[in-house]
Short mmCIF file of C-alpha atoms in Angstrom, two decimals:
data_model
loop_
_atom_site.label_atom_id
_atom_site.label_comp_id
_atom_site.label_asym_id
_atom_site.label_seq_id
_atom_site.Cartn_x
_atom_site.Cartn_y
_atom_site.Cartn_z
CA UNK A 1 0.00 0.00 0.00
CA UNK A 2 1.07 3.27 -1.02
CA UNK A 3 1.44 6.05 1.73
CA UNK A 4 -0.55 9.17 1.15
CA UNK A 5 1.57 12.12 1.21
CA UNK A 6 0.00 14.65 3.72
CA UNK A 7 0.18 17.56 1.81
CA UNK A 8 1.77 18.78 -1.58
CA UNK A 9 4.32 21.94 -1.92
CA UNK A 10 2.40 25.05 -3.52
CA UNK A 11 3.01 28.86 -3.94
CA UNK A 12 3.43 31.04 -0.84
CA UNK A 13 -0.03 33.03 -0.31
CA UNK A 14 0.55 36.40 0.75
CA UNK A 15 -1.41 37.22 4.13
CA UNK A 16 -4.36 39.32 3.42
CA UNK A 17 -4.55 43.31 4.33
CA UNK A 18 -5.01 44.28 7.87
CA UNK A 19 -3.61 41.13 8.99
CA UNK A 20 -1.39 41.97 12.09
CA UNK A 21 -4.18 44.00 13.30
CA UNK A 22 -6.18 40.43 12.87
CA UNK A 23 -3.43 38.25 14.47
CA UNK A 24 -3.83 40.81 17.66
CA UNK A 25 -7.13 40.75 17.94
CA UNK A 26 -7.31 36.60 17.97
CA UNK A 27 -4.48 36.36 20.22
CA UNK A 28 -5.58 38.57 22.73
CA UNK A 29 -9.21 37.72 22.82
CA UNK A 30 -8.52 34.14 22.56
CA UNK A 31 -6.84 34.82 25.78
CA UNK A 32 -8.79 36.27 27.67
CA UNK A 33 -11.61 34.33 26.87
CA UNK A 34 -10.01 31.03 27.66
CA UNK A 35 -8.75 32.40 30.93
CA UNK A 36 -12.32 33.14 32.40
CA UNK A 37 -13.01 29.68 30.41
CA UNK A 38 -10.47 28.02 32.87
CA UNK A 39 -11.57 29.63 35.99
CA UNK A 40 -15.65 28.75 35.07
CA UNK A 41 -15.37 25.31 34.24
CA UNK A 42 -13.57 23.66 37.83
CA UNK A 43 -15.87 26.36 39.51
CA UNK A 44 -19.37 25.30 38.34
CA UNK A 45 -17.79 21.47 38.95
CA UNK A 46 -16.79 22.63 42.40
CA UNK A 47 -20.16 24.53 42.75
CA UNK A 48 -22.46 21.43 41.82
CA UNK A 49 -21.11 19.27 44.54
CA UNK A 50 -21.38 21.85 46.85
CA UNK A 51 -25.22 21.75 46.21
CA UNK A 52 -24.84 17.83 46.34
CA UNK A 53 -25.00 16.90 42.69
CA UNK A 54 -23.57 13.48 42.40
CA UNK A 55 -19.92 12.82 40.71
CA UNK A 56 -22.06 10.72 38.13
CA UNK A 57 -23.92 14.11 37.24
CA UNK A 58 -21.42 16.11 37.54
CA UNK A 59 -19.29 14.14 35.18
CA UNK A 60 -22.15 14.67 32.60
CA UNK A 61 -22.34 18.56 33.27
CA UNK A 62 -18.62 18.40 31.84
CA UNK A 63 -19.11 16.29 29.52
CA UNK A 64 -21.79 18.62 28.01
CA UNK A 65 -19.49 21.25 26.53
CA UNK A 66 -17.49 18.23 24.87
CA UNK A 67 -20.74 17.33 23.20
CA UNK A 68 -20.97 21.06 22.17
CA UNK A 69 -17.93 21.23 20.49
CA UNK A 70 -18.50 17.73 18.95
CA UNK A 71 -22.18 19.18 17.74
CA UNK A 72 -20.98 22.64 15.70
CA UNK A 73 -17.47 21.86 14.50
CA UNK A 74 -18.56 19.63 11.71
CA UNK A 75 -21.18 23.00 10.73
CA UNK A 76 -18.53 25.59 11.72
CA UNK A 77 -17.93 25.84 7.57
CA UNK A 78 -21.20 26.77 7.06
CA UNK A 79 -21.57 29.32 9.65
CA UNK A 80 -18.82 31.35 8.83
CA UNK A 81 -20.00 31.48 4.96
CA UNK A 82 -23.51 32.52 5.68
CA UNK A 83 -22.40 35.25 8.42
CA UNK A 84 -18.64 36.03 7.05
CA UNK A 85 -15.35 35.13 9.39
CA UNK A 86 -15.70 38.42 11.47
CA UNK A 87 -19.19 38.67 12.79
CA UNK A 88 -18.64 34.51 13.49
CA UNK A 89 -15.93 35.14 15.69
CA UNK A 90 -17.96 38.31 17.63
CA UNK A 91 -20.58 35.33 17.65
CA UNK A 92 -18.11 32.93 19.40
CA UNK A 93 -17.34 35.14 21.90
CA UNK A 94 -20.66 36.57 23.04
CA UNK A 95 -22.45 32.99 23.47
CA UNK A 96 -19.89 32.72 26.27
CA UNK A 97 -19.87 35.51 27.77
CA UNK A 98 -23.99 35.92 27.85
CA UNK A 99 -23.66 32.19 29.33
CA UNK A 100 -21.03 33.28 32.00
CA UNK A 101 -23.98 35.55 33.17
CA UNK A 102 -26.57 32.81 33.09
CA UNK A 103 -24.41 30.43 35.38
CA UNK A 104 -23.96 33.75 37.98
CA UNK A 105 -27.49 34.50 37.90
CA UNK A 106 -29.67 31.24 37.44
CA UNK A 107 -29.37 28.45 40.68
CA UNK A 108 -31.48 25.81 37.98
CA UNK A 109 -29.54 22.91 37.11
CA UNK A 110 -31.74 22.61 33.88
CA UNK A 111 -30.64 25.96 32.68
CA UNK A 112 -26.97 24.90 33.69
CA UNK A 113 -26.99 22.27 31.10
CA UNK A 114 -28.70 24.60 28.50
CA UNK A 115 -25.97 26.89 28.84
CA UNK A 116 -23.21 24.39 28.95
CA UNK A 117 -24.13 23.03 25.62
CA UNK A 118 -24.43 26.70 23.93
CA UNK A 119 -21.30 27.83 25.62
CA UNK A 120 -19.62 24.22 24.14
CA UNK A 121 -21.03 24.83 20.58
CA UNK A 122 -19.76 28.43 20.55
CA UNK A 123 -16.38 27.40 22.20
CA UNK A 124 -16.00 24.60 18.90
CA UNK A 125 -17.08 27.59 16.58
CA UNK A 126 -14.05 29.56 17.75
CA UNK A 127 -11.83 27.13 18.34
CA UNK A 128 -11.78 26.12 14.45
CA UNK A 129 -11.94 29.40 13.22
CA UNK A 130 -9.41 31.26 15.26
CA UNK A 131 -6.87 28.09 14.67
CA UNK A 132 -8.07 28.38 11.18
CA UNK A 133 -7.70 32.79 10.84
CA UNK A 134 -3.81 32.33 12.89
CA UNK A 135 -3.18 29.90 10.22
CA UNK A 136 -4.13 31.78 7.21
CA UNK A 137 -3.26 35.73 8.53
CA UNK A 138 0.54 34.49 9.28
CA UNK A 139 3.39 35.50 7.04
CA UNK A 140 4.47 32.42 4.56
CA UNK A 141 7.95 32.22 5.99
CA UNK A 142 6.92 32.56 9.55
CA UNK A 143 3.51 30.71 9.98
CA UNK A 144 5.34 27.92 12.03
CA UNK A 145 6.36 30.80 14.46
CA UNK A 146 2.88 32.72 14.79
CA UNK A 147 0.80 29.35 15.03
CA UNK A 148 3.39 28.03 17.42
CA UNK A 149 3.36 30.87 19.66
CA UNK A 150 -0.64 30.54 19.41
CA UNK A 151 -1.10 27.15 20.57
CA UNK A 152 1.78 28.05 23.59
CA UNK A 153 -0.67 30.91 24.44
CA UNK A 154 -3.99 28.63 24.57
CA UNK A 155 -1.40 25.92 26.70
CA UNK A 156 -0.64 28.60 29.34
CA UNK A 157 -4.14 29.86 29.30
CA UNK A 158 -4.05 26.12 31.39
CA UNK A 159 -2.69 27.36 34.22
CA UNK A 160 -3.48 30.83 34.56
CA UNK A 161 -7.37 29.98 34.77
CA UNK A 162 -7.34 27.96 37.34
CA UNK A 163 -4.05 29.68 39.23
CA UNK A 164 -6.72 32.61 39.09
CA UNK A 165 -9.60 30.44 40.51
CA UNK A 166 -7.50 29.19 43.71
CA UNK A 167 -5.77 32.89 44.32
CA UNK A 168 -9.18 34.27 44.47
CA UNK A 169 -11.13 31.07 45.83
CA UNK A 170 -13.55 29.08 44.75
CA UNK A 171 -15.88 29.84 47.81
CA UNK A 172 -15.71 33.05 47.17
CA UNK A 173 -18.92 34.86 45.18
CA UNK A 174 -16.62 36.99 43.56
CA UNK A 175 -14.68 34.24 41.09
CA UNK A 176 -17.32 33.91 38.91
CA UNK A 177 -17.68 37.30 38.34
CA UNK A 178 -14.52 37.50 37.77
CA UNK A 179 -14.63 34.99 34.71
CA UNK A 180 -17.57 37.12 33.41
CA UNK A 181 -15.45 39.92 33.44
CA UNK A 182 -12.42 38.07 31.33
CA UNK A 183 -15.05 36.78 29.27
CA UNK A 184 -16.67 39.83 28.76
CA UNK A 185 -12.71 41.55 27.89
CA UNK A 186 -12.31 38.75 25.44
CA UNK A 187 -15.82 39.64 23.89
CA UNK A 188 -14.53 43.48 23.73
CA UNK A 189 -11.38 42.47 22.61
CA UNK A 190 -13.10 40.58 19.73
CA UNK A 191 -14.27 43.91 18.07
CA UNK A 192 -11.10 45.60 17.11
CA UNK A 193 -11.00 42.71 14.69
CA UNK A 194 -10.69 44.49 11.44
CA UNK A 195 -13.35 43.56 8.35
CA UNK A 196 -11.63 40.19 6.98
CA UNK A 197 -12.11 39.99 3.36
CA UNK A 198 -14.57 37.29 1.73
CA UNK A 199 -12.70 33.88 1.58
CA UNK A 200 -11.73 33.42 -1.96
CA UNK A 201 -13.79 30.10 -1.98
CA UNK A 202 -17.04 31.30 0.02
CA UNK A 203 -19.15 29.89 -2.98
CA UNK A 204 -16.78 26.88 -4.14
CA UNK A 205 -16.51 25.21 -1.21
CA UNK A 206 -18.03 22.37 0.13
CA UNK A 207 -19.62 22.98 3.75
CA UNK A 208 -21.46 21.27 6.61
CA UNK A 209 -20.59 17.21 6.80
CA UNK A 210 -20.47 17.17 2.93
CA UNK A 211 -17.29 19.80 3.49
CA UNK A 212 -15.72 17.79 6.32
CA UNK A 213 -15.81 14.54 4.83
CA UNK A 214 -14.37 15.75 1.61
CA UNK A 215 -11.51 17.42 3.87
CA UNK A 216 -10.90 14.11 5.28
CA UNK A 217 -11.02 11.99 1.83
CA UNK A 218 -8.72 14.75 0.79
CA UNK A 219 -6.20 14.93 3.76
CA UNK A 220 -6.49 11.76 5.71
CA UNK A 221 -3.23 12.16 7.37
CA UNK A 222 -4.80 15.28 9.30
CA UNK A 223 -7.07 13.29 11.29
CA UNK A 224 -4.75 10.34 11.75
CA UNK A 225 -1.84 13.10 13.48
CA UNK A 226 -4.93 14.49 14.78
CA UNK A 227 -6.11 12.06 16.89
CA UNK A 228 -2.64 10.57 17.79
CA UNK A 229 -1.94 14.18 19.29
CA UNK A 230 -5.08 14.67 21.08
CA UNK A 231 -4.56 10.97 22.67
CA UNK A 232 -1.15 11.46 24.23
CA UNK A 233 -1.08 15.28 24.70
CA UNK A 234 -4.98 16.19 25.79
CA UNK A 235 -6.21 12.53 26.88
CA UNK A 236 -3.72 11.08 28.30
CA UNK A 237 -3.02 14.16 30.64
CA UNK A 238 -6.47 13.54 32.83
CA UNK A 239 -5.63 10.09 33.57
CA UNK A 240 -2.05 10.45 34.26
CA UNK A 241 -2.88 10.76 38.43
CA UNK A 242 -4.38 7.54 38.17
CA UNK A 243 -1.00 6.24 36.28
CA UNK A 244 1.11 7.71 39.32
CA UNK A 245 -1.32 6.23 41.96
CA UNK A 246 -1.28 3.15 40.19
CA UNK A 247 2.94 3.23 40.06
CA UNK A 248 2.68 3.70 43.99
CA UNK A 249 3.45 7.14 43.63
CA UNK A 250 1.55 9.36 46.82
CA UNK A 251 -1.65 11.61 45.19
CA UNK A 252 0.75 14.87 45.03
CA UNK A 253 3.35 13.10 42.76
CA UNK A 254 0.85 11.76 40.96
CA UNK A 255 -0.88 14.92 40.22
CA UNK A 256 2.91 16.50 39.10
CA UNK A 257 2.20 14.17 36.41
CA UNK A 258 -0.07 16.27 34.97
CA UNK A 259 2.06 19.69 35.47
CA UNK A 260 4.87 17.53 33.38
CA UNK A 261 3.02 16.79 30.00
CA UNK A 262 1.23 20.42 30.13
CA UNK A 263 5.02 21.65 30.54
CA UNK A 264 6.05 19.57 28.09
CA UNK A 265 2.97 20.80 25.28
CA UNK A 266 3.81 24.75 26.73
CA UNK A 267 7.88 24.30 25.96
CA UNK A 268 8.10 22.49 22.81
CA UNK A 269 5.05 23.66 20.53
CA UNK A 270 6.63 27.08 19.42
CA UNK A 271 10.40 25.38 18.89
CA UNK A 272 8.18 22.90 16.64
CA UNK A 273 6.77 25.69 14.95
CA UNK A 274 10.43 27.91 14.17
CA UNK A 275 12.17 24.36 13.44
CA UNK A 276 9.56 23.36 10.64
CA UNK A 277 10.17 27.63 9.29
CA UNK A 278 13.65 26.98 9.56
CA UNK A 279 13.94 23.79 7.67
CA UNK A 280 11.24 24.64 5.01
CA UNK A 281 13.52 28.07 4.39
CA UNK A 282 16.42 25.34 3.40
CA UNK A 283 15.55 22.77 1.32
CA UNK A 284 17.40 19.80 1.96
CA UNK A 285 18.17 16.26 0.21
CA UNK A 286 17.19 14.74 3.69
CA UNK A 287 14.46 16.74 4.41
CA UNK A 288 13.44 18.47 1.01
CA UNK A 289 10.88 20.98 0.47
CA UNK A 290 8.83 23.00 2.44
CA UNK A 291 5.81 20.22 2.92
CA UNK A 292 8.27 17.07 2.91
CA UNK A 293 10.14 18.71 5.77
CA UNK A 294 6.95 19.28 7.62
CA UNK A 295 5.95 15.86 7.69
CA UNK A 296 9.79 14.56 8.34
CA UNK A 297 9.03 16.48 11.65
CA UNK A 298 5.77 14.95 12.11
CA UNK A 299 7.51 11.65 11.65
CA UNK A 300 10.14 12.43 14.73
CA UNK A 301 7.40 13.58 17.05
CA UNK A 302 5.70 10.25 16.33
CA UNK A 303 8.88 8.11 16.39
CA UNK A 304 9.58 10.31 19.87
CA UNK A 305 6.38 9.44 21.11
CA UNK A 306 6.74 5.47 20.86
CA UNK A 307 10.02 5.67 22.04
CA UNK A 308 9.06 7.32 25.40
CA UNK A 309 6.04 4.93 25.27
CA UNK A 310 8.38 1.75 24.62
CA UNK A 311 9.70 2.96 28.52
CA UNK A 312 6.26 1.82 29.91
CA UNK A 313 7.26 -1.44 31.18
CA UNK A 314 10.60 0.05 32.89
CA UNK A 315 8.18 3.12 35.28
CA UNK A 316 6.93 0.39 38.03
CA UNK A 317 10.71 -0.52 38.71
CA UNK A 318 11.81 3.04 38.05
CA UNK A 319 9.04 5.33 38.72
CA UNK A 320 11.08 8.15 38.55
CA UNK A 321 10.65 7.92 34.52
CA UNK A 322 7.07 8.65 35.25
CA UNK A 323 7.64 12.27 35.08
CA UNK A 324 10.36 12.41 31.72
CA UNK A 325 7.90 10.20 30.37
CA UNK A 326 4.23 12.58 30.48
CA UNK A 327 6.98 15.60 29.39
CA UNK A 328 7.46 13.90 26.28
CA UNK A 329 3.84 12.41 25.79
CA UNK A 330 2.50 16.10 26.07
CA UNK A 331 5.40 18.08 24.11
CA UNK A 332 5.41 15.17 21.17
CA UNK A 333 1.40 15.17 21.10
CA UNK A 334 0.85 18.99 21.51
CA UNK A 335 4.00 19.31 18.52
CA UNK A 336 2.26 16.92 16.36
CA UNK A 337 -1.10 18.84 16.41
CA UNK A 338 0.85 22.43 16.08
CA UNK A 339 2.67 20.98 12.28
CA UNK A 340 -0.61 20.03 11.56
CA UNK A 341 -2.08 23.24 12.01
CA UNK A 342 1.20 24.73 9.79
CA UNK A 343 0.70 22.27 7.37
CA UNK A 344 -2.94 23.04 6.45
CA UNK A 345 -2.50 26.29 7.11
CA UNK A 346 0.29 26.80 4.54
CA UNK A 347 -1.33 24.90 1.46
CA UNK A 348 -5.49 26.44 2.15
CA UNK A 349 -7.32 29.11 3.04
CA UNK A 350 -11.06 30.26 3.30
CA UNK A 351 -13.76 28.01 3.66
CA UNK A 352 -11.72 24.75 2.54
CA UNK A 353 -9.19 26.12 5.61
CA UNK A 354 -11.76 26.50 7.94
CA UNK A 355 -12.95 22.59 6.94
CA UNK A 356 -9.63 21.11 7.27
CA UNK A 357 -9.61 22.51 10.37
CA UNK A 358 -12.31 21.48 11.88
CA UNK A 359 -11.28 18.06 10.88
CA UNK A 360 -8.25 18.18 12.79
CA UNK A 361 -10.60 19.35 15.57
CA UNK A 362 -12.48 16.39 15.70
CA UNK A 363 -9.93 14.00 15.32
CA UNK A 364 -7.98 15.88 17.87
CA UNK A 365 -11.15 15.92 19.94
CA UNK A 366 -11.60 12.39 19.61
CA UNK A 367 -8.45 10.92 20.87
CA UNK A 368 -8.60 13.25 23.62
CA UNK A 369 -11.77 11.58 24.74
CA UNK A 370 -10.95 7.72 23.89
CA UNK A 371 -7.88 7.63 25.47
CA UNK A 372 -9.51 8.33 29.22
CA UNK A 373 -11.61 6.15 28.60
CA UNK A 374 -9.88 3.37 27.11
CA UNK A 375 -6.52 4.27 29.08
CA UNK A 376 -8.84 4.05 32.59
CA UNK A 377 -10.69 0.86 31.38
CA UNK A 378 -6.86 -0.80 30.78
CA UNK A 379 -5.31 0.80 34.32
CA UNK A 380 -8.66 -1.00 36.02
CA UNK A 381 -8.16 -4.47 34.51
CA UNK A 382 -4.92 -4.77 32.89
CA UNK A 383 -2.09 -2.53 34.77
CA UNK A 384 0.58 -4.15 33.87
CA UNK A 385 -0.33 -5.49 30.47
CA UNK A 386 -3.17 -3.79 29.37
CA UNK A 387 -2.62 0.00 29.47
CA UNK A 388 1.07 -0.35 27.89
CA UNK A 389 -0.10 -2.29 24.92
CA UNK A 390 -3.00 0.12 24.52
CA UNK A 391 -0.55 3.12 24.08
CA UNK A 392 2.21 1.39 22.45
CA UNK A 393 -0.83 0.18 19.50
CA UNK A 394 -2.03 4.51 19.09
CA UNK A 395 1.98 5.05 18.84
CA UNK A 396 2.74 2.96 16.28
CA UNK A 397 -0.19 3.99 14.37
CA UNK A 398 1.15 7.19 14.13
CA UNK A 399 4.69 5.72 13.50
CA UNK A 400 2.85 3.71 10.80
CA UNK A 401 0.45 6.44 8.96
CA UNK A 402 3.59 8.59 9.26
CA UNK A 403 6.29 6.31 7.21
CA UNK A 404 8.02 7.78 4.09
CA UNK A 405 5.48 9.91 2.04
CA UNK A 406 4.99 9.40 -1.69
CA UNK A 407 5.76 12.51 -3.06
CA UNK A 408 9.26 13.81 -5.06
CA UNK A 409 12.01 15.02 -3.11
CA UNK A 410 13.11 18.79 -4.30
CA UNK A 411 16.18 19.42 -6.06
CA UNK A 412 18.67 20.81 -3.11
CA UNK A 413 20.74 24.10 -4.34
CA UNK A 414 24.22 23.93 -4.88
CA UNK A 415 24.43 25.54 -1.39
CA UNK A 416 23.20 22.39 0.23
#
């Protein structure tokens, strides 16, 4: 069988006009947004047991604004062709911010849920099209740099929610109010975006599932470094304290785990992104082109990733590794899903963009939620055996879907 080359070399596509005013405007409202984002979501968790609300039910209250985001990203195409890329973003970021207010002033659990789901829709909505604008708005030579430093941004956004939630206390009426109010900044924020012109392919394109599906036919690498990404970098990190406990390691190590593979995503996703500018500026007879070189970094995050996964078997002896090991798990996954984003970004734009995108999403999405579940399921009834062969099978699917593409190596200068 023939590998499918993820993506093909083309011309350099100038950013359109106003664009550093647009890359400002995402970056900072993204922020601020996903900060009170950070702070609501352990609060209203925190709140809802407070009240009594089982774990069972409280579990589904989260799980509500995954089913959000599953719900509109296959449709986020079509929304941002019928209202245009600017007044969807202003969109994204008032459902939020108008649901922040409903938590703060509604005690109904009903309404709760309502809101969840709206607030998860809108969250998906934004979360392909800002990846999707970053992408697009960055200078050809430097898009590896500017969607690097983006996803490093979202990563710290991690930490500084919930830092914020325990500095202020989550007992304390004023935290939610205080995630309005960075919701609310985000939402302001959102308006100095300038007046994006119409995507070149606004009547072309393919939207809705019919768009997504085609994306996937078209590019199925995406959703196969997709979903190996959001498995070790975003899934794996909420069941690494059960790893640790399971090691032996006391409930505070085990929770370090975590810190490690978000420290791991936060220091290596913007290296990724100048290393894959840097190499497609040089064409090499290793590496070649712009798009070969790309997925030869792809490659080494997945080769990375079953390497530190191949350690497995050594942590119960040495559970020291434990730690080294979730660092690379979350910088290899979160790296993986950052060249993805640089590789769709730097070959489409528009609608078809936005579609790609959204696939990545989902697959992204997806691995993030199989591999709690499937990871648990295997620490439960097969420690030892189980959970290690689960991981090392994802890893060498990505080794696997990431072998030698099919595609002509360019012709290196005489400089090389």
């Amino acid at each position: 069988m023939q590998t499918v080359p993820i993506s093909s070399p083309g011309p350099a596509v100038p950013p359109p006009p106003q664009a550093r005013l647009g890359l400002l405007a995402i970056f900072g409202s993204t922020f601020l947004e996903l900060v009170g984002y950070f702070m609501l979501t352990p609060l209203l968790i925190l709140r809802l047991k407070d009240d009594g609300v089982s774990t069972a039910m409280a579990g589904v209250f989260a799980a509500t604004g995954w089913l959000g985001v599953f719900l509109m990203t296959p449709f986020a195409s079509a929304v941002t062709r019928r209202l245009g890329r600017r007044p969807t973003l202003w969109l994204a970021a008032l459902i939020p911010t108008v649901a922040t207010a409903g938590f703060a002033l509604s005690p109904l659990l009903g309404v709760w849920f309502a809101l969840k789901l709206a607030a998860g829709m809108a969250s998906g909505l934004r979360w392909v099209l800002a990846e999707a604008v970053v992408a697009e708005f960055s200078p050809p030579g430097q898009r590896g740099r500017y969607v690097g430093l983006f996803e490093t941004m979202v990563g710290v956004t991690f930490v500084v929610g919930p830092a914020l939630l325990a500095w202020i206390g989550p007992q304390n009426d004023a935290a939610i109010w205080t995630a309005l109010a960075f919701m609310a900044a985000g939402l302001v924020w959102s308006l100095i975006i300038p007046r994006l012109p119409p995507a070149a392919d606004a009547h072309e394109a393919r939207v809705g599932l019919g768009g997504v599906w085609h994306a996937v036919l078209a590019h199925p690498m995406v959703m196969a470094v997709g979903f190996v990404g959001g498995f070790f970098e975003s899934g794996l990190t909420s069941i690494l304290p059960l790893y640790g406990l399971a090691l032996g390691l006391g409930a505070t190590l085990a929770a370090l785990l975590v810190s490690a593979s978000g420290l791991g995503s936060a220091l290596m996703m913007l290296p990724a992104g100048l290393l894959a500018d840097r190499m497609g500026h040089h064409p090499h007879r290793r590496w070649g082109n712009e798009a070969q070189a790309r997925h030869t970094l792809m490659r080494v995050c997945a080769w990375i990733t079953l390497g530190a996964t191949v350690v497995i078997p050594f942590v119960a002896d040495t559970p020291w590794l434990a730690a080294p090991v979730a660092f690379v798990w979350g910088g290899a996954g979160g790296c993986l899903y950052t060249l993805a984003m640089i590789d769709i970004g730097s070959r489409e734009e528009g609608i078809t963009l936005v579609n790609s995108t959204a696939v990545l999403v989902l697959s992204y999405t997806l691995g993030g939620v199989l591999a709690p579940v499937l990871g648990a399921a295997a620490l439960q009834w097969a420690p030892t055996l189980g959970f290690p062969v689960l991981l090392l099978a994802v890893a060498a699917l990505g080794v696997w879907l990431l072998r030698e593409p099919g595609v002509p190596r360019a012709t290196p200068s005489a400089t090389d």
